[in-house]
């Protein structure tokens, strides 16, 4: 971090902590045994009259940064639980398993520790992979599923066939886990439909120092495991009502993967395409994303607002 440059990232992180606490959540760390520790933001007072909702973050900053804009409206209607996945925030394990299936098993154990029998789940990007696996492995525990820009239907051959902006898994990891201002700028260009043009190197270095240095090797292994030998034929079909939300201009997981996922799930899933949005839906279009979440989660019989305009049948 450059001399005299205040840590904007650390300051913002503290603000998010206050925001989460102000929304009625408390920071809880749970020892799951076998060397696995999971951190979660959980309700200070769980209310049985409210439905439960699990929010799972993706790569990038921690869970607070990705879900802060949604907390206030969601906590009014749901018992909201926001975990840190393994190797993010304060969650970690000594076990070698790097699969999203293991992440999902740890989330399930965390929910059990909190006394949750059943919940709906929303996953962004990598968090969507974990949410999907949670729904597949523990169908009796998951009520409804929302997958936001989550390329769970990708296959290892897609990379070789040029679907993505990167050519190799190593190249993807270098961008998703940026260690230089240049790589972080590249990530912003990929994630946003309208990226910020001016990003001072001072702020970028600060963000990398605070958010991108811990557990980098483990996070890289998560990316490698996600891609290795991945085939659509091996992907189970989840049975829960599912909402797929995608940014029309997503360059991380292109729209083809959204249509592929809807075809895979069939009539059980509906697809909402948000215009003028990239991969970082939660940052670029939080109001539109929330509007669709609310409609689907609270009244699944009613078509989501954007779906009436942008619904796709995957053809």
Short mmCIF file of C-alpha atoms in Angstrom, two decimals, residues 32-246:
data_model
loop_
_atom_site.label_atom_id
_atom_site.label_comp_id
_atom_site.label_asym_id
_atom_site.label_seq_id
_atom_site.Cartn_x
_atom_site.Cartn_y
_atom_site.Cartn_z
CA UNK A 32 -17.48 -28.41 12.62
CA UNK A 33 -14.73 -30.80 13.73
CA UNK A 34 -12.08 -32.47 11.54
CA UNK A 35 -10.17 -29.19 11.37
CA UNK A 36 -13.01 -27.21 9.78
CA UNK A 37 -14.13 -23.81 11.06
CA UNK A 38 -17.08 -21.97 9.46
CA UNK A 39 -17.98 -18.34 10.04
CA UNK A 40 -21.51 -17.09 9.44
CA UNK A 41 -23.62 -13.98 9.93
CA UNK A 42 -26.80 -15.22 11.60
CA UNK A 43 -29.92 -13.56 13.05
CA UNK A 44 -29.53 -12.17 16.55
CA UNK A 45 -33.11 -13.33 17.09
CA UNK A 46 -34.41 -16.14 14.87
CA UNK A 47 -38.16 -15.79 14.27
CA UNK A 48 -40.14 -18.94 13.45
CA UNK A 49 -42.77 -16.81 11.69
CA UNK A 50 -40.25 -15.90 8.97
CA UNK A 51 -38.94 -18.21 6.23
CA UNK A 52 -35.20 -18.91 6.21
CA UNK A 53 -32.82 -17.66 3.53
CA UNK A 54 -29.19 -18.61 2.91
CA UNK A 55 -27.00 -16.22 0.89
CA UNK A 56 -23.80 -17.71 -0.57
CA UNK A 57 -21.09 -15.44 -1.95
CA UNK A 58 -18.80 -15.95 -4.91
CA UNK A 59 -15.11 -15.23 -5.51
CA UNK A 60 -13.88 -11.70 -4.95
CA UNK A 61 -14.32 -9.89 -1.66
CA UNK A 62 -15.90 -11.54 1.36
CA UNK A 63 -19.61 -12.21 1.92
CA UNK A 64 -20.25 -8.79 3.47
CA UNK A 65 -19.14 -6.92 0.36
CA UNK A 66 -21.32 -9.03 -1.93
CA UNK A 67 -24.54 -9.05 0.11
CA UNK A 68 -24.59 -5.73 1.97
CA UNK A 69 -27.00 -3.99 -0.43
CA UNK A 70 -29.59 -6.74 0.06
CA UNK A 71 -29.53 -7.08 3.83
CA UNK A 72 -31.98 -4.41 4.91
CA UNK A 73 -34.93 -5.50 2.73
CA UNK A 74 -34.23 -9.23 3.08
CA UNK A 75 -33.87 -9.28 6.89
CA UNK A 76 -37.31 -7.70 7.18
CA UNK A 77 -38.84 -10.74 5.45
CA UNK A 78 -36.47 -13.63 6.17
CA UNK A 79 -34.20 -15.15 8.78
CA UNK A 80 -31.04 -14.44 6.79
CA UNK A 81 -27.86 -16.51 7.10
CA UNK A 82 -24.69 -15.37 5.32
CA UNK A 83 -21.75 -17.80 5.63
CA UNK A 84 -18.15 -17.36 4.56
CA UNK A 85 -17.22 -20.32 2.36
CA UNK A 86 -14.03 -22.18 3.16
CA UNK A 87 -10.90 -20.07 2.55
CA UNK A 88 -12.91 -16.85 2.52
CA UNK A 89 -13.40 -14.51 5.45
CA UNK A 90 -12.96 -16.45 8.69
CA UNK A 91 -13.77 -19.95 7.35
CA UNK A 92 -11.03 -22.52 6.80
CA UNK A 93 -10.23 -26.22 6.93
CA UNK A 94 -7.20 -28.48 7.23
CA UNK A 95 -8.89 -31.10 5.05
CA UNK A 96 -7.64 -31.42 1.43
CA UNK A 97 -11.04 -31.58 -0.34
CA UNK A 98 -11.55 -28.54 -2.62
CA UNK A 99 -14.80 -29.56 -4.33
CA UNK A 100 -18.01 -27.54 -4.25
CA UNK A 101 -19.61 -30.72 -2.90
CA UNK A 102 -17.44 -30.48 0.22
CA UNK A 103 -18.20 -26.78 0.54
CA UNK A 104 -21.91 -27.66 0.39
CA UNK A 105 -21.49 -30.38 3.02
CA UNK A 106 -19.83 -27.87 5.35
CA UNK A 107 -22.63 -25.35 4.75
CA UNK A 108 -25.19 -28.07 5.53
CA UNK A 109 -23.36 -28.91 8.77
CA UNK A 110 -23.29 -25.22 9.62
CA UNK A 111 -27.05 -24.91 9.07
CA UNK A 112 -27.61 -27.96 11.28
CA UNK A 113 -25.48 -26.36 13.99
CA UNK A 114 -27.74 -23.30 13.78
CA UNK A 115 -30.83 -25.49 14.06
CA UNK A 116 -32.11 -24.88 10.52
CA UNK A 117 -34.14 -27.75 9.09
CA UNK A 118 -35.12 -26.11 5.81
CA UNK A 119 -34.14 -22.99 3.89
CA UNK A 120 -34.15 -21.35 0.48
CA UNK A 121 -30.75 -20.49 -0.96
CA UNK A 122 -29.32 -17.80 -3.25
CA UNK A 123 -25.85 -18.25 -4.73
CA UNK A 124 -23.79 -15.79 -6.75
CA UNK A 125 -21.22 -17.15 -9.25
CA UNK A 126 -19.08 -19.70 -7.33
CA UNK A 127 -21.65 -19.49 -4.55
CA UNK A 128 -24.18 -20.76 -7.10
CA UNK A 129 -22.08 -23.90 -7.64
CA UNK A 130 -22.18 -24.53 -3.89
CA UNK A 131 -25.91 -23.72 -3.70
CA UNK A 132 -26.62 -26.17 -6.53
CA UNK A 133 -24.60 -28.90 -4.82
CA UNK A 134 -26.37 -28.21 -1.53
CA UNK A 135 -29.76 -28.61 -3.24
CA UNK A 136 -28.62 -31.82 -4.97
CA UNK A 137 -27.10 -33.48 -1.89
CA UNK A 138 -29.68 -32.32 0.66
CA UNK A 139 -32.99 -31.94 -1.24
CA UNK A 140 -35.05 -32.20 1.94
CA UNK A 141 -33.17 -29.24 3.42
CA UNK A 142 -33.51 -26.83 0.48
CA UNK A 143 -36.84 -25.28 -0.47
CA UNK A 144 -36.12 -22.93 -3.40
CA UNK A 145 -32.93 -22.14 -5.32
CA UNK A 146 -31.74 -18.93 -6.97
CA UNK A 147 -28.60 -19.15 -9.13
CA UNK A 148 -27.06 -15.82 -10.19
CA UNK A 149 -24.53 -15.97 -13.04
CA UNK A 150 -23.45 -19.42 -11.89
CA UNK A 151 -21.98 -21.50 -14.72
CA UNK A 152 -22.72 -24.86 -13.12
CA UNK A 153 -23.34 -26.37 -16.55
CA UNK A 154 -19.87 -25.60 -17.86
CA UNK A 155 -17.76 -28.47 -19.17
CA UNK A 156 -13.99 -28.76 -19.18
CA UNK A 157 -14.02 -28.75 -22.99
CA UNK A 158 -15.68 -25.30 -23.07
CA UNK A 159 -12.35 -23.69 -22.21
CA UNK A 160 -10.57 -25.43 -25.08
CA UNK A 161 -13.39 -24.54 -27.47
CA UNK A 162 -13.03 -20.80 -26.77
CA UNK A 163 -16.20 -20.05 -24.80
CA UNK A 164 -14.35 -17.90 -22.28
CA UNK A 165 -12.16 -14.80 -22.39
CA UNK A 166 -9.28 -16.85 -20.94
CA UNK A 167 -7.47 -19.80 -22.49
CA UNK A 168 -6.37 -21.76 -19.41
CA UNK A 169 -7.39 -22.37 -15.80
CA UNK A 170 -4.13 -20.72 -14.64
CA UNK A 171 -5.00 -17.59 -16.60
CA UNK A 172 -8.48 -17.57 -15.04
CA UNK A 173 -7.00 -17.92 -11.55
CA UNK A 174 -4.59 -15.04 -12.17
CA UNK A 175 -7.54 -12.78 -12.95
CA UNK A 176 -10.00 -14.08 -10.33
CA UNK A 177 -7.28 -13.92 -7.67
CA UNK A 178 -5.49 -10.73 -8.79
CA UNK A 179 -2.07 -9.94 -7.32
CA UNK A 180 -1.32 -6.82 -9.37
CA UNK A 181 -3.32 -3.66 -10.20
CA UNK A 182 -3.25 -4.68 -13.87
CA UNK A 183 -4.92 -8.04 -13.15
CA UNK A 184 -7.51 -6.37 -10.90
CA UNK A 185 -8.35 -3.89 -13.66
CA UNK A 186 -8.72 -6.85 -16.02
CA UNK A 187 -11.11 -8.51 -13.56
CA UNK A 188 -13.24 -5.36 -13.34
CA UNK A 189 -13.37 -5.17 -17.15
CA UNK A 190 -14.63 -8.77 -17.27
CA UNK A 191 -17.11 -8.52 -14.39
CA UNK A 192 -18.89 -5.25 -15.22
CA UNK A 193 -20.93 -4.22 -18.25
CA UNK A 194 -19.94 -0.62 -17.49
CA UNK A 195 -16.63 -0.81 -15.62
CA UNK A 196 -15.23 2.16 -13.75
CA UNK A 197 -12.71 3.87 -16.01
CA UNK A 198 -10.50 5.52 -13.38
CA UNK A 199 -9.12 3.27 -10.65
CA UNK A 200 -6.12 4.71 -8.76
CA UNK A 201 -3.32 2.20 -8.31
CA UNK A 202 -3.19 3.13 -4.62
CA UNK A 203 -6.72 1.83 -4.06
CA UNK A 204 -6.14 -1.27 -6.17
CA UNK A 205 -3.01 -2.23 -4.25
CA UNK A 206 -4.86 -1.66 -1.00
CA UNK A 207 -7.74 -3.91 -2.10
CA UNK A 208 -5.32 -6.65 -3.18
CA UNK A 209 -3.43 -6.42 0.11
CA UNK A 210 -6.59 -6.69 2.23
CA UNK A 211 -8.75 -9.03 0.13
CA UNK A 212 -6.63 -11.07 -2.28
CA UNK A 213 -3.54 -12.31 -0.44
CA UNK A 214 -4.92 -14.72 2.17
CA UNK A 215 -5.45 -18.37 1.16
CA UNK A 216 -4.55 -17.68 -2.47
CA UNK A 217 -3.20 -21.18 -3.09
CA UNK A 218 -6.28 -22.82 -1.58
CA UNK A 219 -8.59 -20.58 -3.61
CA UNK A 220 -6.68 -21.44 -6.76
CA UNK A 221 -7.21 -25.11 -5.96
CA UNK A 222 -10.96 -24.42 -5.66
CA UNK A 223 -10.93 -23.02 -9.22
CA UNK A 224 -8.87 -25.94 -10.55
CA UNK A 225 -11.18 -28.50 -8.93
CA UNK A 226 -14.26 -26.72 -10.26
CA UNK A 227 -13.06 -27.15 -13.85
CA UNK A 228 -11.27 -30.52 -13.72
CA UNK A 229 -13.08 -33.29 -15.67
CA UNK A 230 -16.36 -31.36 -15.48
CA UNK A 231 -19.12 -32.78 -17.70
CA UNK A 232 -22.78 -31.89 -18.02
CA UNK A 233 -23.69 -35.59 -18.06
CA UNK A 234 -22.40 -35.86 -14.48
CA UNK A 235 -24.45 -32.94 -13.19
CA UNK A 236 -27.55 -34.07 -11.26
CA UNK A 237 -30.87 -32.36 -11.89
CA UNK A 238 -32.05 -30.56 -8.80
CA UNK A 239 -35.77 -30.85 -8.12
CA UNK A 240 -36.45 -27.59 -6.26
CA UNK A 241 -38.14 -24.63 -7.99
CA UNK A 242 -35.20 -22.71 -9.44
CA UNK A 243 -34.73 -19.13 -10.60
CA UNK A 244 -31.75 -18.44 -12.86
CA UNK A 245 -30.66 -14.79 -13.03
CA UNK A 246 -28.03 -13.71 -15.55
#
